[in-house]
Coordinates of C-alpha atoms in Angstrom, one line a residue:
M1 CA 0.0 0.0 0.0
H2 CA 1.4 3.4 -1.0
I3 CA 0.6 6.8 0.5
R4 CA -1.1 7.8 -2.7
D5 CA -3.7 5.1 -2.2
L6 CA -5.0 6.7 1.0
P7 CA -7.6 6.9 2.2
Y8 CA -8.4 3.2 2.2
P9 CA -11.6 2.1 0.4
D10 CA -12.3 0.1 3.5
P11 CA -10.1 0.3 6.6
G12 CA -11.3 -3.1 7.7
D13 CA -12.8 -4.7 10.8
P14 CA -10.3 -4.2 13.6
D15 CA -9.5 -6.7 16.4
V16 CA -10.6 -4.7 19.5
R17 CA -10.2 -7.5 22.1
S18 CA -7.1 -5.7 23.5
G19 CA -4.5 -3.2 22.7
P20 CA -1.8 -5.7 21.7
R21 CA -4.2 -7.6 19.5
F22 CA -5.1 -4.3 17.8
L23 CA -1.4 -3.6 17.2
L24 CA -1.0 -7.1 15.8
W25 CA -4.0 -6.6 13.5
L26 CA -2.5 -3.4 12.2
G27 CA 0.8 -5.0 11.5
R28 CA -0.8 -8.0 9.8
N29 CA -2.9 -5.7 7.5
Q30 CA 0.3 -4.0 6.4
L31 CA 2.3 -7.2 5.8
R32 CA 3.5 -6.3 2.4
G33 CA 4.8 -3.0 3.6
Q34 CA 6.4 -4.6 6.6
L35 CA 8.2 -7.2 4.4
A36 CA 9.4 -4.5 2.1
S37 CA 10.8 -2.4 4.9
M38 CA 12.4 -5.5 6.5
S39 CA 14.0 -6.4 3.2
W40 CA 15.6 -3.0 2.7
G41 CA 16.6 -3.0 6.3
L42 CA 18.4 -6.3 5.8
L43 CA 20.2 -4.9 2.7
H44 CA 21.3 -1.9 4.7
Q45 CA 22.4 -3.9 7.8
C46 CA 24.2 -6.7 5.8
S47 CA 26.0 -4.1 3.7
L48 CA 27.0 -2.4 6.9
A49 CA 28.2 -5.7 8.3
G50 CA 30.2 -6.3 5.2
L51 CA 32.4 -3.3 5.9
P52 CA 34.5 -4.9 8.7
P53 CA 35.7 -7.8 6.5
A54 CA 36.5 -5.4 3.7
V55 CA 38.4 -3.1 6.0
G56 CA 40.2 -6.1 7.5
L57 CA 41.3 -7.2 4.0
A58 CA 42.5 -3.8 3.2
V59 CA 44.6 -3.6 6.4
Q60 CA 46.0 -7.0 5.8
A61 CA 46.8 -6.1 2.2
V62 CA 48.8 -3.1 3.5
V63 CA 50.7 -5.3 6.0
D64 CA 51.5 -7.8 3.2
R65 CA 52.3 -5.0 0.7
S66 CA 49.8 -6.4 -1.8
G67 CA 48.5 -3.7 -4.2
S68 CA 46.1 -6.0 -6.0
R69 CA 44.3 -7.1 -2.9
L70 CA 44.2 -3.5 -1.6
A71 CA 42.5 -2.4 -4.9
W72 CA 40.1 -5.3 -4.6
A73 CA 39.3 -4.4 -1.0
G74 CA 38.8 -0.7 -2.0
G75 CA 36.3 -1.7 -4.7
L76 CA 34.4 -3.9 -2.3
I77 CA 34.2 -1.0 0.2
A78 CA 32.8 1.3 -2.5
A79 CA 30.2 -1.3 -3.6
L80 CA 29.1 -1.8 0.0
G81 CA 28.8 2.0 0.4
V82 CA 26.4 2.2 -2.6
L83 CA 24.3 -0.7 -1.2
M84 CA 24.2 1.0 2.2
A85 CA 23.0 4.2 0.7
V86 CA 20.3 2.5 -1.4
G87 CA 19.2 0.3 1.5
D88 CA 19.1 3.1 4.1
T89 CA 17.1 5.4 1.7
M90 CA 14.5 2.8 0.8
L91 CA 14.3 1.6 4.4
H92 CA 13.5 5.1 5.5
R93 CA 10.9 5.5 2.7
T94 CA 9.1 2.2 3.4
A95 CA 9.2 2.6 7.2
I96 CA 7.7 6.1 7.1
T97 CA 5.1 4.8 4.6
N98 CA 4.2 2.1 7.1
W99 CA 3.9 4.8 9.8
I100 CA 1.7 7.1 7.8
T101 CA -0.6 4.3 6.4
A102 CA -1.0 2.8 9.9
A103 CA -1.9 6.2 11.4
A104 CA -4.3 6.9 8.5
R105 CA -6.0 3.5 9.0
V106 CA -6.6 4.2 12.7
Q107 CA -7.9 7.7 11.9
Q108 CA -10.3 6.3 9.3
L109 CA -11.5 3.7 11.9
L110 CA -12.0 6.4 14.5
A111 CA -13.8 8.7 12.0
R112 CA -16.1 5.9 11.0
K113 CA -16.9 5.0 14.6
T114 CA -17.6 8.7 15.4
A115 CA -20.0 9.0 12.5
E116 CA -21.7 5.7 13.5
L117 CA -22.2 6.7 17.1
G118 CA -22.8 10.4 16.8
S119 CA -23.4 12.2 20.1
A120 CA -23.6 8.9 22.0
L121 CA -19.8 8.7 21.7
T122 CA -19.0 11.4 24.2
R123 CA -21.3 9.9 26.8
R124 CA -19.2 6.8 26.8
V125 CA -15.8 8.3 26.4
A126 CA -14.7 11.8 27.6
A127 CA -14.2 14.4 24.9
G128 CA -10.6 15.0 25.9
E129 CA -9.8 11.3 25.5
V130 CA -11.3 11.2 22.0
V131 CA -9.1 14.2 21.1
A132 CA -6.0 12.5 22.6
V133 CA -6.8 9.2 20.7
S134 CA -7.3 11.0 17.4
T135 CA -4.1 13.1 17.6
G136 CA -1.2 11.9 19.8
D137 CA -2.2 8.3 20.2
V138 CA -2.5 7.8 16.4
E139 CA 1.1 8.9 15.9
K140 CA 2.4 6.6 18.7
I141 CA 0.6 3.6 17.2
G142 CA 2.1 4.4 13.8
W143 CA 5.5 4.7 15.4
F144 CA 5.3 1.1 16.7
V145 CA 4.2 -0.2 13.3
E146 CA 7.0 1.7 11.7
A147 CA 9.7 0.5 14.2
L148 CA 8.6 -3.1 14.0
S149 CA 10.0 -3.9 10.6
R150 CA 13.3 -2.1 11.4
F151 CA 13.6 -4.1 14.6
A152 CA 13.0 -7.4 12.7
A153 CA 15.7 -6.4 10.2
S154 CA 18.2 -5.6 13.0
A155 CA 17.5 -8.8 14.8
A156 CA 18.0 -10.8 11.7
A157 CA 21.3 -8.9 10.9
L158 CA 22.5 -9.6 14.5
V159 CA 22.0 -13.3 14.0
L160 CA 23.8 -13.3 10.6
I161 CA 26.8 -11.3 11.9
C162 CA 27.2 -13.4 15.0
V163 CA 27.1 -16.6 12.9
G164 CA 29.5 -15.1 10.5
L165 CA 32.0 -14.1 13.2
V166 CA 31.9 -17.6 14.7
L167 CA 32.7 -19.2 11.3
Y168 CA 35.3 -16.5 10.5
L169 CA 37.3 -16.5 13.8
P170 CA 35.9 -18.9 16.4
S171 CA 38.3 -17.7 19.2
L172 CA 36.8 -14.2 19.2
G173 CA 33.5 -14.9 17.4
V174 CA 32.2 -17.1 20.2
L175 CA 32.8 -14.3 22.7
V176 CA 30.8 -11.8 20.6
A177 CA 28.0 -14.4 19.9
V178 CA 27.6 -15.1 23.6
S179 CA 27.7 -11.5 24.7
V180 CA 25.2 -10.0 22.1
P181 CA 22.1 -11.8 23.5
L182 CA 23.1 -10.7 27.0
L183 CA 23.4 -7.1 25.8
A184 CA 20.0 -7.3 24.1
L185 CA 18.2 -8.7 27.1
A186 CA 20.0 -6.8 29.8
V187 CA 17.4 -4.0 30.0
L188 CA 14.4 -6.4 30.2
P189 CA 14.1 -6.2 34.0
L190 CA 13.8 -2.4 33.7
L191 CA 11.1 -2.3 31.0
P192 CA 8.1 -3.1 33.3
R193 CA 9.0 -0.2 35.5
A194 CA 9.7 2.1 32.6
T195 CA 6.3 1.1 31.0
R196 CA 4.4 1.8 34.2
R197 CA 6.0 5.2 34.5
A198 CA 5.2 6.0 30.8
D199 CA 1.6 4.8 31.3
L200 CA 1.2 7.1 34.3
Q201 CA 2.6 10.0 32.3
R202 CA 0.1 9.4 29.5
E203 CA -2.8 9.0 31.9
K204 CA -2.0 12.3 33.5
A205 CA -1.5 13.9 30.1
G206 CA -4.9 12.6 29.0
K207 CA -6.6 14.1 32.1
A208 CA -4.9 17.4 31.5
T209 CA -6.0 17.4 27.8
E210 CA -9.6 16.6 28.9
L211 CA -9.5 19.4 31.5
A212 CA -8.2 21.8 28.9
S213 CA -10.9 20.8 26.4
D214 CA -13.7 21.2 28.9
T215 CA -12.3 24.6 30.0
V216 CA -12.2 25.9 26.4
A217 CA -15.7 24.6 25.7
G218 CA -17.1 26.3 28.8
L219 CA -15.0 29.4 28.6
R220 CA -17.9 31.7 28.1
V221 CA -19.7 30.3 31.1
L222 CA -16.5 30.5 33.2
R223 CA -16.2 34.2 32.3
G224 CA -19.8 34.8 33.4
I225 CA -19.3 33.3 36.8
G226 CA -15.7 34.4 37.3
G227 CA -14.3 30.9 37.3
E228 CA -11.3 31.4 35.0
E229 CA -8.7 31.5 37.7
L230 CA -10.1 28.5 39.4
F231 CA -9.9 26.3 36.3
L232 CA -6.5 27.9 35.4
G233 CA -5.2 26.8 38.8
R234 CA -6.5 23.3 38.2
Y235 CA -4.9 23.1 34.8
R236 CA -1.6 24.3 36.2
R237 CA -1.6 21.6 38.9
A238 CA -2.5 19.0 36.2
S239 CA 0.3 20.2 33.9
Q240 CA 2.8 20.1 36.8
E241 CA 1.8 16.5 37.5
V242 CA 2.3 15.7 33.8
R243 CA 5.8 17.3 34.0
E244 CA 6.8 15.4 37.1
A245 CA 5.6 12.1 35.6
A246 CA 7.4 12.9 32.3
V247 CA 10.7 13.5 34.2
R248 CA 10.4 10.3 36.2
S249 CA 9.7 8.4 32.9
A250 CA 12.6 10.1 31.2
R251 CA 15.0 9.1 34.0
M252 CA 14.1 5.5 33.6
W253 CA 14.6 5.6 29.8
S254 CA 17.9 7.4 30.4
L255 CA 19.0 4.6 32.6
I256 CA 18.1 2.0 30.0
S257 CA 20.1 4.0 27.4
A258 CA 23.1 4.3 29.7
I259 CA 23.1 0.5 30.2
Q260 CA 23.0 -0.1 26.5
V261 CA 26.1 2.2 26.1
L262 CA 28.0 0.8 29.2
L263 CA 27.7 -2.9 28.5
P264 CA 28.7 -2.8 24.8
G265 CA 31.7 -0.6 25.9
V266 CA 32.7 -3.3 28.4
L267 CA 32.4 -5.9 25.5
L268 CA 34.6 -3.8 23.2
I269 CA 37.3 -3.3 25.9
S270 CA 37.3 -7.0 26.7
L271 CA 37.5 -7.9 23.0
V272 CA 40.4 -5.6 22.4
V273 CA 42.4 -6.9 25.4
Y274 CA 41.8 -10.5 24.5
G275 CA 42.3 -10.0 20.8
A276 CA 45.5 -8.1 21.3
A277 CA 46.9 -10.9 23.4
L278 CA 46.0 -13.4 20.7
A279 CA 47.7 -11.3 18.0
R280 CA 50.8 -10.8 20.1
D281 CA 51.1 -14.6 20.5
G282 CA 50.7 -15.0 16.7
R283 CA 47.4 -17.0 17.0
I284 CA 45.5 -14.5 14.9
E285 CA 46.5 -11.9 12.3
V286 CA 46.2 -8.2 12.7
G287 CA 43.6 -8.0 9.9
Q288 CA 41.4 -10.5 11.7
L289 CA 41.5 -8.6 14.9
V290 CA 40.5 -5.4 13.0
T291 CA 37.7 -7.3 11.3
V292 CA 36.2 -8.7 14.5
Y293 CA 36.6 -5.4 16.4
S294 CA 34.9 -3.5 13.6
A295 CA 32.1 -6.0 13.4
A296 CA 31.5 -5.8 17.2
T297 CA 31.5 -2.0 17.0
L298 CA 28.9 -2.0 14.2
L299 CA 26.7 -4.4 16.3
L300 CA 25.9 -1.5 18.6
F301 CA 23.9 0.1 15.8
P302 CA 21.3 -2.7 15.4
L303 CA 21.3 -3.2 19.2
R304 CA 19.8 0.3 19.5
H305 CA 16.7 -0.9 17.8
F306 CA 16.0 -3.2 20.7
E307 CA 15.7 -0.1 22.9
E308 CA 13.6 1.7 20.3
I309 CA 11.1 -1.2 19.9
A310 CA 10.7 -1.5 23.7
M311 CA 10.1 2.2 24.0
A312 CA 7.7 2.3 21.0
Y313 CA 5.7 -0.6 22.4
S314 CA 5.6 1.0 25.8
F315 CA 4.2 4.2 24.3
S316 CA 1.9 2.6 21.8
R317 CA 0.3 -0.1 24.0
P318 CA -1.8 2.3 26.2
S319 CA -2.5 4.4 23.1
A320 CA -3.8 1.3 21.4
Q321 CA -5.9 0.4 24.5
R322 CA -7.5 3.8 24.4
A323 CA -8.2 3.4 20.6
V324 CA -9.7 0.0 21.3
R325 CA -12.0 1.5 24.0
V326 CA -13.4 3.9 21.4
L327 CA -13.5 1.4 18.5
S328 CA -15.2 -1.3 20.7
L329 CA -18.3 0.8 21.2
R330 CA -21.3 -0.5 19.3
R331 CA -24.8 0.6 18.4
T332 CA -27.6 -1.2 20.3
T333 CA -28.3 -3.4 17.3
E334 CA -26.7 -3.8 14.0
P335 CA -28.4 -4.1 10.6
S336 CA -29.8 -7.6 10.2
G337 CA -27.7 -8.3 7.0
V338 CA -26.5 -7.1 3.7
D339 CA -29.5 -8.6 1.9
A340 CA -31.9 -6.6 4.1
V341 CA -30.2 -3.2 3.3
P342 CA -32.6 -1.1 1.3
A343 CA -31.5 1.6 -1.1
V344 CA -31.5 5.2 0.2
D345 CA -34.3 6.0 -2.4
G346 CA -36.4 3.3 -0.8
A347 CA -36.1 4.6 2.7
P348 CA -39.4 4.0 4.7
T349 CA -42.0 6.7 5.1
G350 CA -45.0 7.0 7.4
D351 CA -45.7 7.6 11.0
L352 CA -42.8 7.9 13.4
Y353 CA -43.6 5.8 16.5
D354 CA -41.6 5.0 19.7
P355 CA -43.0 1.8 21.3
A356 CA -41.1 2.4 24.5
T357 CA -42.9 5.7 25.4
G358 CA -45.9 5.5 23.1
L359 CA -45.0 8.6 21.3
M360 CA -46.6 8.9 17.9
A361 CA -45.7 11.6 15.3
P362 CA -48.2 11.2 12.4
A363 CA -46.8 11.5 8.9
G364 CA -47.0 15.0 7.5
L365 CA -47.8 16.8 10.8
F366 CA -46.0 19.1 13.1
T367 CA -45.9 17.4 16.5
A368 CA -44.6 19.2 19.6
V369 CA -43.3 17.1 22.6
V370 CA -43.3 18.5 26.1
C371 CA -41.0 16.8 28.7
G372 CA -40.6 18.0 32.3
D373 CA -37.0 16.8 32.2
P374 CA -34.7 18.3 29.6
D375 CA -32.3 15.3 29.8
E376 CA -35.2 13.0 29.2
A377 CA -36.2 15.1 26.1
G378 CA -32.6 14.8 24.8
R379 CA -32.6 11.0 25.2
L380 CA -36.0 10.6 23.6
A381 CA -34.9 12.8 20.6
E382 CA -31.9 10.6 20.0
R383 CA -34.1 7.5 20.2
L384 CA -36.4 8.9 17.6
G385 CA -33.4 9.2 15.2
G386 CA -32.1 5.7 15.8
H387 CA -29.2 7.1 17.9
A388 CA -29.7 4.7 20.8
Q389 CA -27.1 4.6 23.6
A390 CA -23.9 2.9 22.4
D391 CA -23.2 -0.4 24.0
T392 CA -19.8 -1.8 24.6
D393 CA -19.5 -5.3 26.1
P394 CA -22.8 -6.7 27.5
D395 CA -20.9 -9.4 29.5
G396 CA -18.7 -6.9 31.1
D397 CA -15.5 -8.7 30.4
G398 CA -14.4 -6.9 27.2
P399 CA -12.1 -4.0 26.6
A400 CA -14.5 -1.4 27.9
A401 CA -14.7 -3.2 31.3
A402 CA -11.0 -3.5 31.4
A403 CA -10.6 0.2 30.6
G404 CA -12.7 1.2 33.5
G405 CA -16.1 -0.1 33.0
A406 CA -17.7 2.7 31.0
A407 CA -20.8 0.7 30.5
A408 CA -21.0 -0.2 34.2
G409 CA -21.5 3.5 35.1
S410 CA -24.6 3.9 33.0
T411 CA -27.9 4.8 34.6
D412 CA -30.9 2.6 34.8
R413 CA -32.6 4.8 32.2
E414 CA -29.8 4.1 29.8
T415 CA -30.0 0.4 30.4
A416 CA -33.7 0.5 29.8
A417 CA -33.1 2.5 26.6
R418 CA -30.7 -0.2 25.3
R419 CA -33.3 -2.9 25.9
A420 CA -36.3 -0.9 24.6
P421 CA -37.7 -1.9 21.2
S422 CA -36.6 0.1 18.2
V423 CA -38.3 3.2 17.0
L424 CA -40.5 2.6 13.9
L425 CA -40.8 4.7 10.8
G426 CA -43.7 3.5 8.6
G427 CA -43.6 0.3 10.6
V428 CA -39.9 -0.4 9.8
P429 CA -37.5 -0.5 12.8
L430 CA -34.8 2.1 12.4
D431 CA -32.2 -0.1 14.1
E432 CA -32.6 -2.7 11.3
L433 CA -31.8 -0.1 8.7
P434 CA -28.2 0.7 7.6
L435 CA -27.0 3.8 9.4
D436 CA -26.9 5.9 6.2
A437 CA -30.5 5.0 5.4
A438 CA -31.8 5.6 8.9
R439 CA -30.1 9.1 9.1
T440 CA -31.4 10.0 5.7
A441 CA -35.0 9.2 6.8
V442 CA -34.8 10.8 10.2
L443 CA -32.6 13.7 11.1
V444 CA -32.1 14.8 14.7
Q445 CA -30.8 18.3 15.6
D446 CA -29.4 18.5 19.1
K447 CA -30.1 21.4 21.4
D448 CA -26.5 22.4 21.1
P449 CA -25.6 21.9 17.4
V450 CA -22.1 22.3 16.1
L451 CA -21.2 24.5 13.1
L452 CA -18.1 23.4 11.2
S453 CA -15.6 26.0 10.0
G454 CA -16.0 27.1 6.3
T455 CA -18.2 29.4 4.3
L456 CA -21.9 29.7 4.7
H457 CA -22.4 28.1 1.3
E458 CA -20.3 25.1 2.5
L459 CA -22.3 24.9 5.7
L460 CA -25.5 24.6 3.8
D461 CA -24.1 22.2 1.2
V462 CA -25.4 19.0 2.7
P463 CA -27.1 15.9 1.3
S464 CA -30.7 16.8 0.7
S465 CA -33.8 16.0 -1.3
G466 CA -33.4 19.2 -3.4
R467 CA -36.9 20.4 -2.5
V468 CA -35.7 23.2 -0.1
T469 CA -33.2 25.8 -1.3
A470 CA -30.7 27.5 1.0
E471 CA -32.5 30.8 0.6
D472 CA -35.9 29.3 1.7
A473 CA -34.2 27.6 4.7
L474 CA -32.5 30.8 5.8
T475 CA -35.7 32.7 5.5
A476 CA -37.7 30.2 7.5
A477 CA -35.0 30.2 10.2
Q478 CA -35.1 34.0 10.4
C479 CA -31.4 34.4 9.5
A480 CA -31.7 37.9 8.0
D481 CA -29.6 39.5 10.8
V482 CA -27.1 36.7 10.5
L483 CA -26.7 37.3 6.8
D484 CA -26.3 41.1 7.5
S485 CA -23.5 40.5 10.0
L486 CA -21.7 38.0 7.7
A487 CA -22.0 40.5 4.8
Q488 CA -20.4 43.2 6.9
A489 CA -17.6 40.8 7.8
S490 CA -17.0 39.7 4.1
V491 CA -14.9 42.6 3.0
A492 CA -12.7 40.3 0.9
T493 CA -15.7 38.7 -0.8
D494 CA -17.6 41.8 -2.1
G495 CA -20.2 41.6 0.7
D496 CA -21.6 38.2 -0.2
P497 CA -22.6 36.4 3.0
M498 CA -22.6 33.0 1.4
T499 CA -18.9 33.2 0.8
T500 CA -18.0 34.5 4.2
R501 CA -16.0 32.1 6.3
I502 CA -17.5 31.0 9.6
T503 CA -15.0 30.5 12.4
E504 CA -14.5 27.2 14.2
R505 CA -17.8 26.1 15.9
G506 CA -19.2 29.5 14.9
R507 CA -17.5 31.3 17.8
S508 CA -17.8 34.7 16.1
L509 CA -21.6 34.4 16.2
S510 CA -24.0 34.6 19.1
G511 CA -25.8 31.5 20.5
G512 CA -29.0 32.5 18.8
Q513 CA -27.3 33.0 15.4
R514 CA -25.6 29.7 15.6
Q515 CA -28.8 28.0 16.5
R516 CA -30.7 29.5 13.6
L517 CA -27.9 28.6 11.1
A518 CA -27.9 25.0 12.3
L519 CA -31.7 25.0 11.9
A520 CA -31.4 26.3 8.4
R521 CA -28.9 23.5 7.7
S522 CA -31.4 20.9 9.0
L523 CA -34.2 22.4 6.9
V524 CA -32.1 22.3 3.7
A525 CA -31.6 18.6 4.3
D526 CA -35.3 18.1 4.2
P527 CA -35.5 14.6 5.7
E528 CA -38.6 12.5 5.8
A529 CA -38.8 13.1 9.5
L530 CA -37.1 16.0 11.3
V531 CA -36.6 15.9 15.1
L532 CA -35.7 19.2 16.7
D533 CA -34.5 19.4 20.3
E534 CA -35.3 23.0 21.7
P535 CA -34.8 24.7 18.3
T536 CA -35.6 28.2 19.6
S537 CA -34.1 28.1 23.1
A538 CA -31.5 30.8 22.4
V539 CA -33.7 33.4 20.7
D540 CA -36.1 36.0 21.9
S541 CA -39.8 35.5 22.0
H542 CA -40.5 37.6 18.8
T543 CA -38.0 35.7 16.8
E544 CA -39.2 32.5 18.3
A545 CA -42.7 33.0 17.0
R546 CA -41.5 33.8 13.5
V547 CA -39.1 30.8 13.5
A548 CA -41.9 28.4 14.6
A549 CA -44.1 29.7 11.9
G550 CA -41.3 29.4 9.3
I551 CA -40.7 25.8 10.3
K552 CA -44.3 24.8 10.0
A553 CA -44.8 26.5 6.7
L554 CA -41.6 25.1 5.1
R555 CA -42.2 21.6 6.5
Q556 CA -45.8 21.4 5.3
G557 CA -46.6 17.8 4.4
R558 CA -43.4 16.5 6.1
T559 CA -43.1 14.9 9.5
T560 CA -41.7 17.3 12.1
V561 CA -41.2 16.7 15.8
A562 CA -40.1 19.5 18.1
F563 CA -39.1 19.1 21.7
A564 CA -40.0 22.4 23.4
S565 CA -41.9 24.0 26.3
S566 CA -42.5 27.5 24.7
P567 CA -46.2 28.3 24.4
L568 CA -45.4 30.3 21.2
L569 CA -44.1 27.1 19.4
L570 CA -46.6 24.8 21.1
D571 CA -49.5 26.9 19.9
L572 CA -48.5 26.4 16.3
A573 CA -48.1 22.6 16.5
D574 CA -50.7 20.4 14.9
R575 CA -50.7 18.2 18.0
V576 CA -48.9 18.3 21.4
V577 CA -47.7 15.3 23.3
L578 CA -46.9 15.4 27.0
V579 CA -44.2 12.8 28.2
R580 CA -43.7 12.2 31.9
R581 CA -41.2 9.7 33.3
G582 CA -40.7 8.0 29.9
T583 CA -44.4 7.6 29.0
V584 CA -46.9 9.6 27.0
V585 CA -49.5 10.8 29.5
A586 CA -51.5 13.3 27.4
V587 CA -52.1 14.2 23.7
G588 CA -54.1 17.1 22.3
G589 CA -53.9 20.7 21.2
H590 CA -51.9 23.3 23.2
R591 CA -54.9 25.3 24.4
E592 CA -56.9 22.2 25.1
L593 CA -54.2 20.7 27.3
L594 CA -53.7 24.0 29.2
H595 CA -57.3 23.8 30.4
T596 CA -57.6 20.1 31.0
D597 CA -54.2 18.8 32.2
P598 CA -52.6 20.5 35.2
R599 CA -49.4 18.5 34.6
Y600 CA -49.0 20.0 31.2
R601 CA -49.9 23.5 32.5
A602 CA -47.3 23.1 35.3
V603 CA -44.5 22.4 32.7
V604 CA -45.5 25.0 30.1
T605 CA -46.4 27.9 32.5
R606 CA -43.7 27.1 35.1
E607 CA -46.3 27.1 37.9
T608 CA -45.3 26.5 41.5
D609 CA -47.0 24.0 43.8
D610 CA -49.1 26.8 45.3
E611 CA -50.3 28.0 41.9
I612 CA -51.3 24.4 41.0
E613 CA -53.5 24.2 44.1
A614 CA -55.6 27.1 42.7
P615 CA -59.1 26.1 41.4
T616 CA -58.8 23.8 38.4
P617 CA -61.1 21.1 36.8
R618 CA -62.6 18.9 39.4
G619 CA -60.3 16.3 41.0
A620 CA -57.2 17.9 39.5
T621 CA -55.8 20.0 42.4
G622 CA -52.7 19.3 44.5
T623 CA -49.0 19.1 44.1
I624 CA -47.2 17.7 41.1
E625 CA -46.5 14.4 43.0
E626 CA -50.2 14.1 44.1
I627 CA -51.4 14.8 40.5
E628 CA -49.0 12.1 39.2
E629 CA -50.3 9.6 41.7
R630 CA -53.9 10.2 40.7
A631 CA -53.0 10.1 37.0

């Protein structure tokens, strides 16, 4: 696989049983690249190993005053130099290719999983950890895949050199052959401690990254309550802990490096002393001593790869474990099979029905849903879109449980949501549809939608039916003031708001402006069923009324569900549904429910318990709890 072939048409189905298994799966999927890198590494190492005999021949030719043998040795050294240059160049090229392609494969897998899970991802894994996995961890995983082939080439070269020295000069070759395995394995007792320190460093770094991410996301709120210094102090303490852990880890790796310099030095000194004694006694020639000494010196180079592979594995194993924790998340149910996958054009139509709550959104109508609990409204909105809670390992013994039991910390409501029957669209379970078809049929807009950076034209350039233009969607969402502000900011684009760049997450816009642009984007998509979670929570009452009217007019004949508690929006809905504690308890018009259902009135008008006790229809007085018991 070449870099020009990226991205992969299909990154594959990873082995997510553990971090090491995931690393093995990555290496196995790049077997051709690994073999190519190993082959070039062997050429480079063997050419390097050929220099000592060539130098020994040259020295002996000078001692024997043989010009022909000296010329022959010089030509051999020149040829070996060319082979070394070619091998080293191609080794670097193939090894870096392995690194980049492995990192790209992991990034594709993470992107695919993120698109599959949607907002359910951040409820299972902290946002900071997702950022750490998709940035630093990806590079560390790629580093191990890249170092693996070079390590294999070095290990093979060590074996060949040791065997050659034993055959060439047994008296010194045996000493080198016995010493090299001891040198390679001398640092093994220190690796567990070094690995633990490196793991602790990355754990603290991940927490610091998570804290920084959460702080940046909530900076506006922190400024409002004066909490910047508090969070700054927390981040300073977290960063100091990362620094201390990094220093402790570096000390251990420095000790390992020192041992790998000290012990080979002892070997070389012993080799020189013993070899000089043999040469003095006439048992070996001077050229032979130079050859063995040069070969032993060059052995230090491949030995360094043993330290590198140990360090690469130490850094990549926890990174792979974090990647596995994300990649092991699953939807509640998967599509039943390839044969059951319908085409996008054949996506089901009809009523949107949730068997778990009894919520029915008739086809072609504007249905408003009122929930007393905003969190319950958010969960129900995601259920309607087929975005059920992601499940990891139902048996509790998989990677998620080993990583801290993310699923074990879920609430009873989340467990019930996973076991609840699927939402139906036109009688077809959404969970049995392929993800693309389900999201084409039902689109859910969160209460806190995200705007990607780019121009307004790019923001509204989304897959759609083509029935709704960008201008109609912007008009229905009451984005005139947003267009004016973007036009004023588009000095370089002749005042065209559609070509004005929107900053990351729309930070240059107000909360209401971001919310209305996100609504316009959802309206342009024109799905069969559109689910809106508090679509007007960040705008004033006058704008809210116009937005609600625009939604109803533009979505005429299409199924629309809006979770809200604003009377202005509820009054425009074709039907209103009251959901309490996960069950539909009342259905009707807004004005009708205001007069007949005190529970509905309490949520919509924000009445207190004392106000609820005022005269109401017979048998409907009392506190919320008493009313719920009678209901």
